[in-house]
GROMACS .gro file of C-alpha atoms in nm:
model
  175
    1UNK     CA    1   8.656   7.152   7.698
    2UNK     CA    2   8.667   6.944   7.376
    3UNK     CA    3   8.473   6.654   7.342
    4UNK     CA    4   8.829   6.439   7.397
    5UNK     CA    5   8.902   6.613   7.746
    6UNK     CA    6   8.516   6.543   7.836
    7UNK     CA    7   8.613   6.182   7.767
    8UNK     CA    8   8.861   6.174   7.958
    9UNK     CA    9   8.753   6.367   8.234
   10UNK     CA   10   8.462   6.141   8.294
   11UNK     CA   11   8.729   5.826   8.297
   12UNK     CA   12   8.902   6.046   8.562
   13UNK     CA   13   8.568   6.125   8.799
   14UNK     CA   14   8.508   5.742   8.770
   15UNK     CA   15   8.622   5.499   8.991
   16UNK     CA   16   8.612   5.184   8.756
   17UNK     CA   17   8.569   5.100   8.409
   18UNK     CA   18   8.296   5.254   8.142
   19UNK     CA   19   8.155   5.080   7.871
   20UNK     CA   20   8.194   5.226   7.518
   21UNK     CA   21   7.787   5.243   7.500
   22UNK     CA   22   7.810   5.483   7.820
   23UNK     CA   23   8.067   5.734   7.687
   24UNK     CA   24   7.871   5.738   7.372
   25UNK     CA   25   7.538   5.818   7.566
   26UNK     CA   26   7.705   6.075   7.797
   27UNK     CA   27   7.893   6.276   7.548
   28UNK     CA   28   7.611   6.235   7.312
   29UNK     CA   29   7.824   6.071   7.022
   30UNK     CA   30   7.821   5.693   6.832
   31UNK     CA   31   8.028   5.433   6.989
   32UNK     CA   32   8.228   5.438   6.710
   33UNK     CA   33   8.295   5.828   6.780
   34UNK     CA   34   8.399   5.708   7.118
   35UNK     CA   35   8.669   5.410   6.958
   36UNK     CA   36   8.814   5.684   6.715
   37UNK     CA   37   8.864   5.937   7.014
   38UNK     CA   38   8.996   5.675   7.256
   39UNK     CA   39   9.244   5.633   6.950
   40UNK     CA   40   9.383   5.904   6.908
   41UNK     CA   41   9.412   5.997   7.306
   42UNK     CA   42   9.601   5.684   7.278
   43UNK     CA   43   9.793   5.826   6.991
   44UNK     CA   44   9.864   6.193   7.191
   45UNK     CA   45   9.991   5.905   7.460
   46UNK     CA   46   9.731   5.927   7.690
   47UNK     CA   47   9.701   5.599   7.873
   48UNK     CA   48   9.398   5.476   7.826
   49UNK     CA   49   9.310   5.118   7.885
   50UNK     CA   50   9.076   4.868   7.697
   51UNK     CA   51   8.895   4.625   7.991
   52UNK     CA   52   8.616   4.359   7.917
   53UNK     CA   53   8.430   4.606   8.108
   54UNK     CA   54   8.487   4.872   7.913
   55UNK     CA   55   8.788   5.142   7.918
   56UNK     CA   56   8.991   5.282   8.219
   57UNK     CA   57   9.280   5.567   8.264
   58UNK     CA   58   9.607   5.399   8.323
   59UNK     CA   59   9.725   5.728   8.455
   60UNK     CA   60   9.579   6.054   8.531
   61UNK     CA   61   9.557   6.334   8.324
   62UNK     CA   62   9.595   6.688   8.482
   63UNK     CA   63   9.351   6.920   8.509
   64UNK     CA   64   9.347   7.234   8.652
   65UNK     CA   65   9.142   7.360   8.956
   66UNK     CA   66   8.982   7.650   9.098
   67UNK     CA   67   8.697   7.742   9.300
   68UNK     CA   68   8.448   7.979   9.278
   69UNK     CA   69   8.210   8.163   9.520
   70UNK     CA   70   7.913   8.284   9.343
   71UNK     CA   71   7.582   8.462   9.482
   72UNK     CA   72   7.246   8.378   9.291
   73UNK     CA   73   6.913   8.307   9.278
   74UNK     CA   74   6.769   7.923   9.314
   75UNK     CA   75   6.561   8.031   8.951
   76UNK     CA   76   6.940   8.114   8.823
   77UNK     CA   77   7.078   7.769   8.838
   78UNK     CA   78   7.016   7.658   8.500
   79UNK     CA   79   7.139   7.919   8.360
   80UNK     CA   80   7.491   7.955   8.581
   81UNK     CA   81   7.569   7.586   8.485
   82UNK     CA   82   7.477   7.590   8.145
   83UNK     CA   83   7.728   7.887   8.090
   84UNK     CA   84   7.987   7.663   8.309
   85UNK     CA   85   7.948   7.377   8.129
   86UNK     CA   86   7.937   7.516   7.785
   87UNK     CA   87   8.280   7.727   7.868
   88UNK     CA   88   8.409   7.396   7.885
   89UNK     CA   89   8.391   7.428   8.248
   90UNK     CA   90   8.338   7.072   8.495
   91UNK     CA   91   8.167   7.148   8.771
   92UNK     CA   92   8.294   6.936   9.063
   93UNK     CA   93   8.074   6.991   9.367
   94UNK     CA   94   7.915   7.251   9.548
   95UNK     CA   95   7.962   7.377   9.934
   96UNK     CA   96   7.887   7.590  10.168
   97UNK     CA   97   7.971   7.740  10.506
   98UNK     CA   98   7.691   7.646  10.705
   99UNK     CA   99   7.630   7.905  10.999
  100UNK     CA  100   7.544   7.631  11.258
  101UNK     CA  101   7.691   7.284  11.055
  102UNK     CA  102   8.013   7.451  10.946
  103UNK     CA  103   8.118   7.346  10.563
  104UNK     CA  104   7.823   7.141  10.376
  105UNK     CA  105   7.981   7.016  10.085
  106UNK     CA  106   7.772   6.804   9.773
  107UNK     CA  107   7.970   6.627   9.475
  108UNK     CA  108   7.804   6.747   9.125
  109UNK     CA  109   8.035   6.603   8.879
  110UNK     CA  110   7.876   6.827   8.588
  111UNK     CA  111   8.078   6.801   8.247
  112UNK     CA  112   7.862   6.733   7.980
  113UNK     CA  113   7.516   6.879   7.876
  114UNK     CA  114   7.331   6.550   7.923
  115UNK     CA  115   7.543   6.557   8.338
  116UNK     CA  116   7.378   6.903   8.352
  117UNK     CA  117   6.997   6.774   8.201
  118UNK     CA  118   7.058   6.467   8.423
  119UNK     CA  119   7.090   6.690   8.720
  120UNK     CA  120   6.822   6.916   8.650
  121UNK     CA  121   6.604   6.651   8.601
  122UNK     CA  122   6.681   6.555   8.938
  123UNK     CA  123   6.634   6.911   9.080
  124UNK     CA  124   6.289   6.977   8.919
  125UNK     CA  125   6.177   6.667   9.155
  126UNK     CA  126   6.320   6.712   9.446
  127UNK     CA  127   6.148   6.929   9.747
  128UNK     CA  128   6.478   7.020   9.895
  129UNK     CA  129   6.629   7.381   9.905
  130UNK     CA  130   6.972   7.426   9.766
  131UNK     CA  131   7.261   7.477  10.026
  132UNK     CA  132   7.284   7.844   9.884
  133UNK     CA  133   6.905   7.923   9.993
  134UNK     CA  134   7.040   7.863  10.317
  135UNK     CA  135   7.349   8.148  10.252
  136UNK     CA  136   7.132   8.406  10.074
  137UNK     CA  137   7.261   8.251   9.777
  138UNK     CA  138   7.627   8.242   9.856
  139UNK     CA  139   7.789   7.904   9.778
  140UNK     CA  140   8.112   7.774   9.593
  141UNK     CA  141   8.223   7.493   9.346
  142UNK     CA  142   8.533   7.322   9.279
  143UNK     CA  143   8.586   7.337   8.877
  144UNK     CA  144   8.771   7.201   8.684
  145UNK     CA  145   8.920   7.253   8.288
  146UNK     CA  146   9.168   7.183   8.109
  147UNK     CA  147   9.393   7.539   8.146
  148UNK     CA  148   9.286   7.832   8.386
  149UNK     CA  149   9.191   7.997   8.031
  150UNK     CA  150   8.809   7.776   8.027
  151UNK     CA  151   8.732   7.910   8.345
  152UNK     CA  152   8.838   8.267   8.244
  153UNK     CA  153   8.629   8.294   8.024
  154UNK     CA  154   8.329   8.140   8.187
  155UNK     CA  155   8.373   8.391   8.480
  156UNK     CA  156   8.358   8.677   8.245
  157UNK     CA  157   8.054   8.514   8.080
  158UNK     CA  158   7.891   8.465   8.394
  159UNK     CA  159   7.963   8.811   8.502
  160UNK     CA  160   7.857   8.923   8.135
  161UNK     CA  161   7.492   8.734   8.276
  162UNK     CA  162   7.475   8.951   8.592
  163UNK     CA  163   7.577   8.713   8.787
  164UNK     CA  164   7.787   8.838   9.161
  165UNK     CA  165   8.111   8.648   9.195
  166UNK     CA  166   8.387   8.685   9.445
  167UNK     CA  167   8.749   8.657   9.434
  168UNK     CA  168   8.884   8.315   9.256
  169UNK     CA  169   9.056   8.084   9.449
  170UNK     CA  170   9.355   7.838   9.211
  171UNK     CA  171   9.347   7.553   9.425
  172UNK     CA  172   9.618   7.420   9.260
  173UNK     CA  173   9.749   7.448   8.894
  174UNK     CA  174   9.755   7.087   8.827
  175UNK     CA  175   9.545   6.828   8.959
   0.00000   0.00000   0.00000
């Protein structure tokens, strides 16, 4: 995913306006980075919208969607996220099908490599398992990309890592 489609992608996942300063930080540019790119998404005519509390989607751009049942590790997480996210991969949430709860789902809203060190962050302090040490490892996610071609190759790469994946599941081609 370019730096553009991360842009936009986070103005999709968010439910109000972002500040300039806050794209900047997340995608790990200059505010001024962030002015020039809103410019020329505006000048592909993507509708994006200038608030006094910062910038909003007008419409939604599509994305497309799959999921993805992988079996790993807890020690492998890092590294099956990092090779999402730097595919150019978002990873949307995580879920499982719990034997006694029935489907445990958890929103992750990974694009970037600061959402990933955010999360990990998070992870490293927190005492609770994953939902997939509950599975044996088995859980899903909901990505998203721009094209089924990011994912493609992220699957190969994660396959490439030794990692066990099952079947793919196109949700939909546009979202």
């Amino acid at each position: 995913m370019t730096r553009r489609e991360r842009l936009l992608y986070i103005l999709y996942r968010e439910p109000g306006p972002v500040s300039g300063g806050e794209l900047a930080r997340r995608l790990g540019v200059s505010r001024q980075t962030v002015v020039s790119d809103i410019a020329r998404l505006r000048g592909e005519g993507m509708n994006v919208l200038s608030t006094p509390q910062g910038y909003v989607l007008g419409t939604r751009p599509h994305f497309y969607r799959e999921v993805l049942g992988i079996v790993h590790t807890p020690d492998q997480l890092p590294r099956e996220l990092e090779i999402l996210v730097g595919h150019g991969v978002s990873v949307e949430d995580v879920w499982i099908d719990h034997p006694v709860y029935g489907r445990v789902h958890g929103r992750l809203n990974i694009a970037t490599p600061e959402d990933l060190a955010h999360f990990l962050e998070i992870r490293a302090r927190s005492p609770v398992p994953l939902f997939s040490e509950v599975t044996g490892g088995l859980h899903y996610h909901t990505l998203l990309a721009s094209g089924p071609e990011p994912i493609a190759r992220a699957r190969k790469a994660l396959v490439e890592a030794g990692f066990y994946l099952l079947q793919s599941t196109p949700q939909s081609t546009l979202c």
